[in-house]
Tab-separated table of C-alpha atoms (C1' of nucleotides) in Angstrom:
chain	number	residue	atom	x	y	z
V	280	MET	CA	-36.630	27.826	17.997
V	281	MET	CA	-36.116	30.387	20.745
V	282	MET	CA	-35.981	28.428	23.348
V	283	ALA	CA	-37.277	31.343	25.798
V	284	MET	CA	-34.610	31.908	29.183
V	285	SER	CA	-34.719	33.415	32.379
V	286	GLU	CA	-32.232	35.904	32.738
V	287	ASN	CA	-29.914	33.755	34.931
V	288	GLY	CA	-29.576	30.941	32.029
V	289	SER	CA	-32.379	28.938	33.909
V	290	LEU	CA	-35.133	27.273	31.879
V	291	ARG	CA	-38.421	29.300	32.746
V	292	ARG	CA	-41.460	28.056	33.643
V	293	GLY	CA	-44.313	28.189	30.725
V	294	ARG	CA	-44.823	25.771	27.090
V	295	PRO	CA	-41.498	26.176	24.856
V	296	GLY	CA	-41.496	28.424	22.159
V	297	TYR	CA	-40.435	32.007	20.744
V	298	ASP	CA	-40.427	34.548	23.004
V	299	GLN	CA	-40.958	38.080	21.764
V	300	GLN	CA	-37.567	38.792	20.818
V	301	GLY	CA	-38.240	35.379	18.738
V	302	ILE	CA	-41.375	36.658	17.086
V	303	LEU	CA	-39.147	40.406	16.934
V	304	GLU	CA	-35.938	39.091	14.839
V	305	VAL	CA	-38.129	36.993	12.210
V	306	ALA	CA	-40.960	39.947	11.540
V	307	ILE	CA	-37.838	42.178	10.941
V	308	ALA	CA	-36.460	40.018	8.290
V	309	ALA	CA	-39.741	39.519	6.783
V	310	PHE	CA	-40.208	43.315	7.028
V	311	ASN	CA	-37.256	43.736	5.227
V	312	GLN	CA	-37.528	41.159	2.569
V	313	TYR	CA	-41.158	41.582	1.507
V	314	GLY	CA	-42.070	45.584	2.910
V	315	TYR	CA	-44.111	45.936	6.130
V	316	ASP	CA	-47.040	46.338	4.168
V	317	ALA	CA	-46.626	43.522	1.724
V	318	THR	CA	-45.881	41.189	4.788
V	319	SER	CA	-49.152	40.070	5.528
V	320	MET	CA	-49.456	38.640	9.524
V	321	GLY	CA	-50.153	35.754	7.239
V	322	VAL	CA	-47.206	35.553	5.716
V	323	LEU	CA	-45.844	36.059	9.426
V	324	ALA	CA	-46.958	33.297	10.659
V	325	ASP	CA	-45.737	31.033	7.909
V	326	ARG	CA	-41.689	31.914	8.511
V	327	LEU	CA	-42.871	31.514	12.431
V	328	GLY	CA	-44.098	28.334	12.317
V	329	LEU	CA	-47.061	29.149	13.748
V	330	SER	CA	-50.666	30.399	13.392
V	331	LYS	CA	-51.458	34.244	12.874
V	332	SER	CA	-53.261	34.784	16.407
V	333	ALA	CA	-49.976	32.943	18.087
V	334	ILE	CA	-48.360	36.259	16.755
V	335	TYR	CA	-50.955	37.635	19.164
V	336	HIS	CA	-50.173	36.479	21.845
V	337	HIS	CA	-46.798	38.063	22.050
V	338	PHE	CA	-47.765	41.751	20.417
V	339	ALA	CA	-50.877	43.503	20.526
V	340	SER	CA	-50.610	44.320	16.368
V	341	LYS	CA	-48.099	44.143	13.771
V	342	ASP	CA	-48.009	47.990	15.180
V	343	GLU	CA	-46.354	47.365	17.690
V	344	ILE	CA	-44.168	44.898	16.353
V	345	LEU	CA	-43.055	47.551	13.616
V	346	GLU	CA	-42.388	50.222	16.604
V	347	ARG	CA	-40.705	47.725	18.736
V	348	ALA	CA	-37.878	47.389	15.767
V	349	LEU	CA	-37.900	51.127	15.092
V	350	ASP	CA	-37.466	51.507	18.236
V	351	ASP	CA	-33.878	49.530	18.657
V	352	ALA	CA	-32.404	50.954	15.748
V	353	LEU	CA	-33.321	54.780	16.557
V	354	SER	CA	-32.416	54.355	20.449
V	355	ALA	CA	-29.382	53.093	18.706
V	356	LEU	CA	-28.357	55.801	16.526
V	357	GLU	CA	-29.516	58.085	19.300
V	358	GLY	CA	-27.123	56.767	21.379
V	359	VAL	CA	-24.287	57.509	19.065
V	360	LEU	CA	-24.917	61.484	19.298
V	361	GLY	CA	-24.638	60.704	23.453
V	362	GLU	CA	-20.938	59.003	23.442
V	363	SER	CA	-18.322	60.717	25.016
V	364	GLY	CA	-16.713	61.058	21.015
V	365	ALA	CA	-19.827	62.755	19.864
V	366	THR	CA	-19.873	65.306	22.889
V	367	GLN	CA	-16.067	66.732	22.907
V	368	GLY	CA	-13.611	68.358	21.245
V	369	ARG	CA	-13.102	70.284	17.764
V	370	ALA	CA	-16.396	69.732	15.935
V	371	ALA	CA	-14.681	68.178	13.024
V	372	ASP	CA	-13.924	65.412	15.693
V	373	ARG	CA	-17.041	65.002	16.489
V	374	LEU	CA	-18.403	65.104	13.054
V	375	GLU	CA	-16.018	61.989	12.665
V	376	ALA	CA	-17.194	59.711	15.423
V	377	VAL	CA	-20.697	60.039	14.773
V	378	LEU	CA	-19.848	58.984	11.052
V	379	ALA	CA	-17.960	56.313	12.854
V	380	GLY	CA	-20.417	55.927	15.382
V	381	ALA	CA	-23.276	55.324	12.596
V	382	VAL	CA	-21.527	53.353	10.868
V	383	HIS	CA	-20.543	50.785	13.764
V	384	VAL	CA	-24.664	50.945	14.554
V	385	LEU	CA	-25.684	50.146	11.041
V	386	VAL	CA	-23.419	46.932	10.897
V	387	GLU	CA	-24.682	45.594	14.397
V	388	LYS	CA	-28.275	46.491	14.124
V	389	LEU	CA	-28.319	45.890	10.201
V	390	PRO	CA	-31.627	44.173	10.090
V	391	SER	CA	-33.454	46.923	12.532
V	392	VAL	CA	-32.050	50.018	10.867
V	393	THR	CA	-32.465	48.480	7.043
V	394	LEU	CA	-36.562	48.722	8.200
V	395	LEU	CA	-36.066	51.998	9.683
V	396	LEU	CA	-34.518	53.275	6.447
V	397	ARG	CA	-37.785	52.090	4.608
V	398	VAL	CA	-40.265	53.122	6.679
V	399	ARG	CA	-43.079	55.389	4.851
V	400	GLY	CA	-44.912	57.003	6.991
V	401	ASN	CA	-48.381	55.529	6.580
V	402	THR	CA	-49.192	54.993	10.179
V	403	GLU	CA	-48.445	56.889	13.486
V	404	VAL	CA	-46.172	54.532	14.551
V	405	GLU	CA	-44.141	55.480	11.522
V	406	ARG	CA	-44.499	59.211	11.333
V	407	ARG	CA	-43.697	59.142	15.052
V	408	ALA	CA	-40.285	57.180	14.183
V	409	LEU	CA	-39.392	59.602	11.126
V	410	ALA	CA	-39.240	62.782	13.995
V	411	ARG	CA	-36.893	60.996	15.576
V	412	ARG	CA	-35.027	60.405	12.797
V	413	ARG	CA	-35.230	63.904	11.187
V	414	ALA	CA	-34.321	65.134	14.924
V	415	PHE	CA	-31.044	63.007	14.340
V	416	ASP	CA	-30.135	64.313	11.290
V	417	ARG	CA	-30.781	67.914	13.007
V	418	ALA	CA	-28.108	66.823	14.924
V	419	VAL	CA	-25.540	65.689	12.572
V	420	THR	CA	-26.121	69.060	10.159
V	421	SER	CA	-25.469	70.969	13.431
V	422	LEU	CA	-22.267	69.469	13.994
V	423	VAL	CA	-21.265	70.005	9.622
V	424	GLU	CA	-21.757	73.763	10.735
V	425	GLU	CA	-19.638	74.151	13.654
V	426	ALA	CA	-16.977	72.235	11.196
V	427	GLN	CA	-17.394	73.995	8.690
V	428	ALA	CA	-17.071	77.262	11.056
V	429	GLU	CA	-13.807	76.008	12.686
V	430	GLY	CA	-12.640	75.787	8.803
V	431	SER	CA	-11.682	71.816	9.064
V	432	LEU	CA	-14.722	70.996	6.534
V	433	ARG	CA	-15.427	72.745	3.014
V	434	SER	CA	-18.148	75.481	3.587
V	435	ASP	CA	-18.663	75.575	-0.807
V	436	ILE	CA	-21.313	73.077	0.361
V	437	ASP	CA	-25.078	73.912	2.577
V	438	PRO	CA	-24.425	72.166	5.213
V	439	SER	CA	-27.879	70.152	5.204
V	440	VAL	CA	-27.065	68.825	1.975
V	441	VAL	CA	-23.293	67.758	2.912
V	442	ALA	CA	-25.022	65.700	6.008
V	443	ARG	CA	-27.324	64.634	3.427
V	444	LEU	CA	-24.940	63.484	1.321
V	445	ALA	CA	-22.984	61.592	3.836
V	446	PHE	CA	-25.520	59.785	5.462
V	447	GLY	CA	-27.126	59.053	2.253
V	448	MET	CA	-23.498	57.256	1.519
V	449	ILE	CA	-23.931	55.608	5.167
V	450	ASN	CA	-26.952	54.504	5.083
V	451	SER	CA	-26.727	53.154	1.518
V	452	ILE	CA	-24.865	50.097	3.721
V	453	VAL	CA	-28.194	48.620	4.040
V	454	GLU	CA	-28.748	47.808	1.146
V	455	TRP	CA	-26.072	45.786	-0.029
V	456	TYR	CA	-23.575	45.500	3.370
V	457	ARG	CA	-23.903	41.541	4.071
V	458	PRO	CA	-21.987	40.217	7.238
V	459	GLY	CA	-19.701	37.960	6.759
V	460	GLY	CA	-18.951	38.767	3.115
V	461	LYS	CA	-16.345	40.575	1.574
V	462	GLU	CA	-15.690	43.369	3.722
V	463	ASP	CA	-16.035	43.030	7.728
V	464	ALA	CA	-17.556	45.431	9.999
V	465	ASP	CA	-14.379	47.729	10.711
V	466	ARG	CA	-12.835	47.861	6.998
V	467	LEU	CA	-16.532	48.737	6.296
V	468	ALA	CA	-16.366	51.501	8.575
V	469	GLY	CA	-12.927	52.345	7.200
V	470	ASP	CA	-13.741	52.450	4.002
V	471	VAL	CA	-17.220	54.986	4.286
V	472	ILE	CA	-15.198	57.186	6.378
V	473	ALA	CA	-11.949	57.949	4.223
V	474	ILE	CA	-14.367	58.458	1.688
V	475	ALA	CA	-17.319	60.364	3.079
V	476	LEU	CA	-14.266	63.007	5.141
V	477	ASP	CA	-12.165	63.401	2.142
V	478	GLY	CA	-15.255	64.143	-0.044
V	479	LEU	CA	-15.993	66.230	3.075
V	480	ARG	CA	-12.575	67.752	3.815
V	481	MET	CA	-11.525	71.341	2.797
V	482	PRO	CA	-10.154	70.564	-0.808
V	483	THR	CA	-6.077	70.166	-0.677
V	484	SER	CA	-5.569	70.065	-4.600
V	485	ASN	CA	-5.431	74.065	-4.526
V	486	ARG	CA	-2.310	73.472	-1.326
V	487	VAL	CA	-1.015	71.076	-3.860
V	488	ASP	CA	-0.791	73.674	-6.973
V	489	GLU	CA	0.299	76.541	-4.268
V	490	LEU	CA	3.226	74.342	-3.190
V	491	LEU	CA	3.864	73.700	-6.509
V	492	GLY	CA	3.997	77.343	-7.918
K	113	MET	CA	-57.442	66.829	-15.071
K	114	MET	CA	-55.701	65.208	-18.335
K	115	MET	CA	-57.212	66.123	-21.257
K	116	ALA	CA	-55.881	64.149	-23.975
K	117	MET	CA	-54.767	65.572	-26.788
K	118	SER	CA	-53.859	64.169	-30.197
K	119	GLU	CA	-49.998	64.734	-31.464
K	120	ASN	CA	-50.916	68.393	-33.602
K	121	GLY	CA	-52.512	69.794	-30.007
K	122	SER	CA	-56.193	69.585	-31.488
K	123	LEU	CA	-58.591	67.869	-29.235
K	124	ARG	CA	-59.432	63.924	-29.522
K	125	ARG	CA	-62.125	61.487	-30.333
K	126	GLY	CA	-63.613	60.471	-27.542
K	127	ARG	CA	-64.478	61.185	-23.805
K	128	PRO	CA	-62.458	63.910	-22.229
K	129	GLY	CA	-60.428	62.641	-19.239
K	130	TYR	CA	-56.870	61.781	-18.085
K	131	ASP	CA	-55.049	59.198	-20.710
K	132	GLN	CA	-52.779	56.549	-19.797
K	133	GLN	CA	-49.753	59.305	-18.916
K	134	GLY	CA	-51.715	61.180	-16.566
K	135	ILE	CA	-53.270	58.320	-14.788
K	136	LEU	CA	-48.919	57.312	-14.592
K	137	GLU	CA	-47.773	60.303	-12.809
K	138	VAL	CA	-50.592	60.329	-10.347
K	139	ALA	CA	-50.160	56.891	-9.613
K	140	ILE	CA	-45.969	56.809	-8.912
K	141	ALA	CA	-46.783	60.144	-7.123
K	142	ALA	CA	-49.280	57.828	-5.013
K	143	PHE	CA	-46.814	54.683	-4.806
K	144	ASN	CA	-44.164	56.896	-3.712
K	145	GLN	CA	-46.042	58.570	-1.411
K	146	TYR	CA	-47.368	55.085	0.800
K	147	GLY	CA	-45.207	52.617	-1.001
K	148	TYR	CA	-46.537	50.461	-3.190
K	149	ASP	CA	-47.963	47.683	-1.621
K	150	ALA	CA	-49.514	50.477	0.652
K	151	THR	CA	-51.132	52.112	-2.477
K	152	SER	CA	-54.402	50.976	-3.171
K	153	MET	CA	-56.100	51.008	-6.343
K	154	GLY	CA	-58.940	52.038	-4.172
K	155	VAL	CA	-56.799	55.423	-3.088
K	156	LEU	CA	-55.164	55.803	-6.594
K	157	ALA	CA	-58.762	55.820	-7.880
K	158	ASP	CA	-59.372	58.941	-5.062
K	159	ARG	CA	-56.953	60.740	-5.612
K	160	LEU	CA	-57.566	60.606	-9.454
K	161	GLY	CA	-61.536	61.294	-8.980
K	162	LEU	CA	-62.247	58.320	-10.798
K	163	SER	CA	-63.843	54.844	-9.618
K	164	LYS	CA	-61.174	52.017	-9.362
K	165	SER	CA	-62.595	50.471	-12.512
K	166	ALA	CA	-61.812	53.877	-14.501
K	167	ILE	CA	-58.276	52.980	-14.296
K	168	TYR	CA	-58.729	49.392	-15.632
K	169	HIS	CA	-59.628	51.242	-18.786
K	170	HIS	CA	-56.098	52.096	-19.390
K	171	PHE	CA	-53.869	49.984	-17.079
K	172	ALA	CA	-54.270	46.178	-17.402
K	173	SER	CA	-53.766	45.817	-14.088
K	174	LYS	CA	-51.446	47.960	-10.883
K	175	ASP	CA	-48.245	45.468	-12.004
K	176	GLU	CA	-48.499	47.118	-15.380
K	177	ILE	CA	-48.789	51.034	-14.332
K	178	LEU	CA	-45.193	49.779	-11.854
K	179	GLU	CA	-44.199	47.996	-15.246
K	180	ARG	CA	-44.343	51.734	-17.194
K	181	ALA	CA	-43.022	53.447	-14.190
K	182	LEU	CA	-39.904	51.347	-13.466
K	183	ASP	CA	-38.861	51.446	-17.483
K	184	ASP	CA	-39.397	54.877	-17.814
K	185	ALA	CA	-36.606	54.927	-14.903
K	186	LEU	CA	-34.416	52.658	-16.015
K	187	SER	CA	-34.335	53.534	-19.975
K	188	ALA	CA	-33.333	56.765	-18.533
K	189	LEU	CA	-30.123	55.214	-16.421
K	190	GLU	CA	-29.129	53.218	-19.018
K	191	GLY	CA	-29.100	55.880	-21.837
K	192	VAL	CA	-27.020	57.944	-19.566
K	193	LEU	CA	-24.533	54.434	-19.993
K	194	GLY	CA	-24.793	55.110	-24.106
K	195	GLU	CA	-23.954	58.946	-24.229
K	196	SER	CA	-20.892	59.812	-25.711
K	197	GLY	CA	-18.987	60.662	-22.644
K	198	ALA	CA	-19.640	57.867	-21.010
K	199	THR	CA	-18.369	55.791	-24.176
K	200	GLN	CA	-14.757	57.883	-25.164
K	201	GLY	CA	-11.528	58.972	-23.209
K	202	ARG	CA	-10.035	57.996	-19.984
K	203	ALA	CA	-12.041	55.585	-17.513
K	204	ALA	CA	-12.039	58.809	-15.118
K	205	ASP	CA	-13.438	61.030	-17.313
K	206	ARG	CA	-16.367	58.413	-18.502
K	207	LEU	CA	-17.275	57.204	-14.641
K	208	GLU	CA	-17.504	61.486	-13.744
K	209	ALA	CA	-19.398	61.523	-16.730
K	210	VAL	CA	-21.810	59.107	-15.786
K	211	LEU	CA	-22.207	60.238	-12.594
K	212	ALA	CA	-23.003	63.373	-13.453
K	213	GLY	CA	-25.517	61.626	-15.703
K	214	ALA	CA	-27.234	59.892	-13.093
K	215	VAL	CA	-27.394	62.639	-11.029
K	216	HIS	CA	-29.262	64.170	-14.019
K	217	VAL	CA	-31.529	61.513	-14.940
K	218	LEU	CA	-32.396	61.447	-10.830
K	219	VAL	CA	-33.421	65.006	-10.788
K	220	GLU	CA	-35.404	65.088	-14.298
K	221	LYS	CA	-37.369	61.809	-13.494
K	222	LEU	CA	-36.977	62.267	-9.901
K	223	PRO	CA	-40.920	60.534	-9.078
K	224	SER	CA	-40.042	57.427	-11.168
K	225	VAL	CA	-36.499	57.062	-10.503
K	226	THR	CA	-37.550	57.632	-6.645
K	227	LEU	CA	-40.055	54.531	-7.326
K	228	LEU	CA	-37.248	52.805	-8.518
K	229	LEU	CA	-34.906	53.024	-6.121
K	230	ARG	CA	-37.516	51.631	-3.886
K	231	VAL	CA	-38.648	48.160	-5.617
K	232	ARG	CA	-38.717	45.430	-3.314
K	233	GLY	CA	-38.630	42.764	-5.316
K	234	ASN	CA	-42.318	40.278	-4.345
K	235	THR	CA	-43.627	40.367	-7.820
K	236	GLU	CA	-41.929	39.675	-11.772
K	237	VAL	CA	-42.460	43.289	-12.738
K	238	GLU	CA	-39.993	43.962	-9.826
K	239	ARG	CA	-37.682	41.235	-10.121
K	240	ARG	CA	-36.882	42.404	-13.662
K	241	ALA	CA	-36.610	45.601	-12.188
K	242	LEU	CA	-33.966	44.504	-9.822
K	243	ALA	CA	-32.024	42.889	-12.990
K	244	ARG	CA	-31.357	45.666	-15.040
K	245	ARG	CA	-30.977	47.702	-11.918
K	246	ARG	CA	-27.516	45.162	-10.843
K	247	ALA	CA	-26.455	45.419	-14.747
K	248	PHE	CA	-26.422	49.320	-14.771
K	249	ASP	CA	-24.375	48.993	-10.925
K	250	ARG	CA	-22.323	46.296	-12.961
K	251	ALA	CA	-21.313	48.772	-15.643
K	252	VAL	CA	-20.231	51.544	-13.036
K	253	THR	CA	-18.215	49.101	-11.097
K	254	SER	CA	-16.683	47.776	-14.176
K	255	LEU	CA	-15.776	51.942	-14.789
K	256	VAL	CA	-14.538	52.111	-11.185
K	257	GLU	CA	-11.712	49.340	-11.754
K	258	GLU	CA	-10.841	51.028	-14.825
K	259	ALA	CA	-10.105	54.056	-13.133
K	260	GLN	CA	-8.287	52.686	-10.629
K	261	ALA	CA	-6.155	50.935	-12.971
K	262	GLU	CA	-5.572	54.488	-14.840
K	263	GLY	CA	-4.378	55.395	-11.138
K	264	SER	CA	-6.598	58.091	-11.420
K	265	LEU	CA	-8.508	56.565	-8.713
K	266	ARG	CA	-7.954	55.834	-5.459
K	267	SER	CA	-7.065	51.956	-5.185
K	268	ASP	CA	-7.050	51.413	-0.899
K	269	ILE	CA	-10.363	50.199	-1.795
K	270	ASP	CA	-12.934	48.070	-3.368
K	271	PRO	CA	-14.107	49.188	-6.982
K	272	SER	CA	-17.891	47.330	-5.918
K	273	VAL	CA	-17.389	49.281	-2.381
K	274	VAL	CA	-16.237	52.502	-4.423
K	275	ALA	CA	-19.349	51.967	-6.807
K	276	ARG	CA	-22.196	51.742	-4.441
K	277	LEU	CA	-21.032	54.152	-1.998
K	278	ALA	CA	-21.107	56.850	-4.391
K	279	PHE	CA	-24.444	55.610	-6.136
K	280	GLY	CA	-25.792	55.247	-2.362
K	281	MET	CA	-24.761	59.160	-2.327
K	282	ILE	CA	-26.179	60.488	-5.148
K	283	ASN	CA	-29.364	57.537	-4.736
K	284	SER	CA	-30.285	59.217	-1.809
K	285	ILE	CA	-31.187	62.367	-3.426
K	286	VAL	CA	-34.340	60.931	-4.154
K	287	GLU	CA	-35.018	60.884	-0.371
K	288	TRP	CA	-34.497	64.655	0.424
K	289	TYR	CA	-34.106	66.499	-2.514
K	290	ARG	CA	-37.801	68.747	-3.888
K	291	PRO	CA	-37.686	70.839	-7.015
K	292	GLY	CA	-37.378	74.154	-6.799
K	293	GLY	CA	-36.248	73.907	-2.646
K	294	LYS	CA	-32.899	75.687	-2.037
K	295	GLU	CA	-30.614	73.443	-4.610
K	296	ASP	CA	-31.262	74.144	-7.706
K	297	ALA	CA	-30.116	70.758	-9.876
K	298	ASP	CA	-27.730	71.821	-11.684
K	299	ARG	CA	-25.951	73.047	-8.414
K	300	LEU	CA	-26.889	69.953	-6.530
K	301	ALA	CA	-25.187	68.131	-9.616
K	302	GLY	CA	-22.002	69.771	-9.146
K	303	ASP	CA	-22.021	69.799	-5.347
K	304	VAL	CA	-22.982	66.123	-5.545
K	305	ILE	CA	-19.999	65.570	-8.084
K	306	ALA	CA	-17.592	67.446	-5.732
K	307	ILE	CA	-18.152	65.662	-2.602
K	308	ALA	CA	-18.497	62.280	-4.711
K	309	LEU	CA	-15.231	63.030	-6.558
K	310	ASP	CA	-13.255	64.475	-4.157
K	311	GLY	CA	-14.243	61.167	-1.963
K	312	LEU	CA	-12.904	58.519	-4.955
K	313	ARG	CA	-9.902	60.580	-6.009
K	314	MET	CA	-6.699	59.341	-4.898
K	315	PRO	CA	-6.124	61.155	-1.494
K	316	THR	CA	-3.891	64.375	-1.859
K	317	SER	CA	-3.339	65.121	1.729
K	318	ASN	CA	-0.298	62.746	1.579
K	319	ARG	CA	0.972	65.019	-1.282
K	320	VAL	CA	0.736	68.206	1.046
K	321	ASP	CA	3.064	66.177	3.445
K	322	GLU	CA	5.629	65.287	1.272
K	323	LEU	CA	6.170	68.582	-0.012
K	324	LEU	CA	6.170	70.520	2.944
K	325	GLY	CA	8.669	67.937	4.024
M	6	DG	C1'	-52.272	16.602	41.184
M	7	DG	C1'	-53.280	20.712	40.802
M	8	DC	C1'	-51.941	25.324	39.769
M	9	DA	C1'	-49.511	28.895	37.314
M	10	DT	C1'	-46.837	30.230	33.751
M	11	DT	C1'	-46.501	31.513	28.667
M	12	DA	C1'	-47.189	29.524	24.328
M	13	DC	C1'	-50.117	27.954	20.756
M	14	DT	C1'	-55.199	26.497	18.065
M	15	DA	C1'	-58.987	26.806	14.553
M	16	DA	C1'	-63.201	28.977	13.726
M	17	DC	C1'	-64.414	33.727	12.594
M	18	DC	C1'	-64.857	38.682	12.214
M	19	DG	C1'	-65.620	42.844	9.340
M	20	DA	C1'	-63.136	45.202	6.276
M	21	DT	C1'	-60.627	45.812	1.956
M	22	DC	C1'	-57.787	43.384	-1.961
M	23	DG	C1'	-57.588	43.475	-6.953
M	24	DT	C1'	-60.163	42.965	-10.669
M	25	DT	C1'	-64.149	41.696	-14.134
M	26	DC	C1'	-68.308	42.444	-16.158
M	27	DA	C1'	-72.332	44.632	-18.226
M	28	DG	C1'	-72.753	48.705	-19.100
M	29	DT	C1'	-72.773	54.655	-19.591
M	30	DT	C1'	-71.239	59.129	-20.441
M	31	DA	C1'	-69.203	62.779	-23.373
M	32	DG	C1'	-67.139	64.256	-27.248
M	33	DT	C1'	-65.980	63.865	-33.056
M	34	DA	C1'	-66.887	62.580	-37.893
M	35	DT	C1'	-69.886	61.216	-41.071
W	216	DA	C1'	-79.245	61.444	-36.636
W	217	DT	C1'	-75.919	57.823	-36.435
W	218	DA	C1'	-71.171	55.523	-35.236
W	219	DC	C1'	-67.688	55.005	-33.816
W	220	DT	C1'	-64.142	56.487	-30.307
W	221	DA	C1'	-62.511	56.397	-26.025
W	222	DA	C1'	-63.306	57.732	-20.611
W	223	DC	C1'	-66.248	56.159	-17.072
W	224	DT	C1'	-69.106	53.257	-13.566
W	225	DG	C1'	-71.794	50.529	-9.489
W	226	DA	C1'	-71.904	46.165	-8.771
W	227	DA	C1'	-70.166	42.087	-7.604
W	228	DC	C1'	-66.299	38.740	-7.279
W	229	DG	C1'	-63.206	35.341	-4.706
W	230	DA	C1'	-59.287	36.412	-2.123
W	231	DT	C1'	-56.991	38.112	1.531
W	232	DC	C1'	-56.303	41.634	5.056
W	233	DG	C1'	-55.251	42.144	10.905
W	234	DG	C1'	-57.538	41.300	14.470
W	235	DT	C1'	-60.602	38.522	18.013
W	236	DT	C1'	-62.185	34.345	20.673
W	237	DA	C1'	-62.395	30.576	23.773
W	238	DG	C1'	-60.568	27.110	23.996
W	239	DT	C1'	-55.728	23.288	24.429
W	240	DA	C1'	-51.293	22.444	25.214
W	241	DA	C1'	-46.561	22.061	27.617
W	242	DT	C1'	-43.765	23.969	30.854
W	243	DG	C1'	-41.907	24.700	36.691
W	244	DC	C1'	-43.761	24.197	41.321
W	245	DC	C1'	-45.612	23.406	45.463
DNA sequence: GGCATTACTAACCGATCGTTCAGTTAGTAT
DNA sequence: ATACTAACTGAACGATCGGTTAGTAATGCC
């Protein structure tokens, strides 16, 4: 039961119960479990312990719930692109900062990012979210291109393929990572970045062979 | 329009129109575009240019369509585990064969594997498919463990995480690979395996530093 | 106590859902 | 022409869908 608090921690006026954020969190969990399309407002109401119509006091529509959730995830990911580690320095370092930042966003906002990564495109809300995702992907691809031009990233593979595969790996976290599991968030980020960057860097095998003659 | 042919190529008896396979292919495409849950039998009927009830001549239920599609994908993936490259030799080589085989299955059966990778688990059909997927994942994880024990694969990362990240990358193909695009299938498989294996092998960077003193 | 605020309800709506049923249609074989 | 085979149809069904409406309920403030 989400007891709505005012910003200074005192109890707010009005009937106790869920607030918008409380509804949103339960909705995201249900959407992730059953899929957005297969989650009816009835199922959601059951999960909340409310009537269906009570939900409409908080959100105008099912679509609006989705839009709020997706915006949360997208804003966090877009925020990674604006951080100082992603805007200054060599392209390879910036790329590493973006990948690490993305992993942290995935872990910290696992429910809403999970929902984002499963969006289909059936509604206008979904299509707008997909457009924002594509813009993010393009920014990452540009970074890969720059790092390849610097010579610090393998250039035998098309930059858009590199970006997609790297994010394919990172995004797979939402399918199996569970907070409190065997891997803590920092260890996970370290592991993911290690594999991704080792796969992306200029291969050093030739260098070893060269040195050994 | 799928003209049903008998096995020797002559026209079969009965009214011309779709056969089961023809319905299945259109259904998979619709399921992948809109999501299984958001694809109504009405939408599917529109795509087929038939009435809704015509579909039930070919399949007993929407579920049965899904089951057939998922079985197609799963059988192909499971087949990779039974190939000689995956059953003989060093573990690292077997793992590489499995990864390459999986990429080829993804590319060759892109529609049905795409559908498989998006299964939620809302129905018994879906849950059975997920169980088969988990068994596949376990087999791959075992291979990673063996390869780590051989010393040819990095062992700084938990084998189940390694397997998941590698397949996360490989499975991401379904979200962006398009036959006839920039990357042909063999090139793609090569690129994916290069990044995955470079990310998975024992790091050679230390070796370079060591040789340089 | 009355008011404002905020959360919640049951009944209802029109539309759509997956499926069934009793037929019709279009081809081949005899 | 008739029988068989296989594909297809419109109407109907019970259930569920997202959403609306006119209320009720529970709190804090004055």
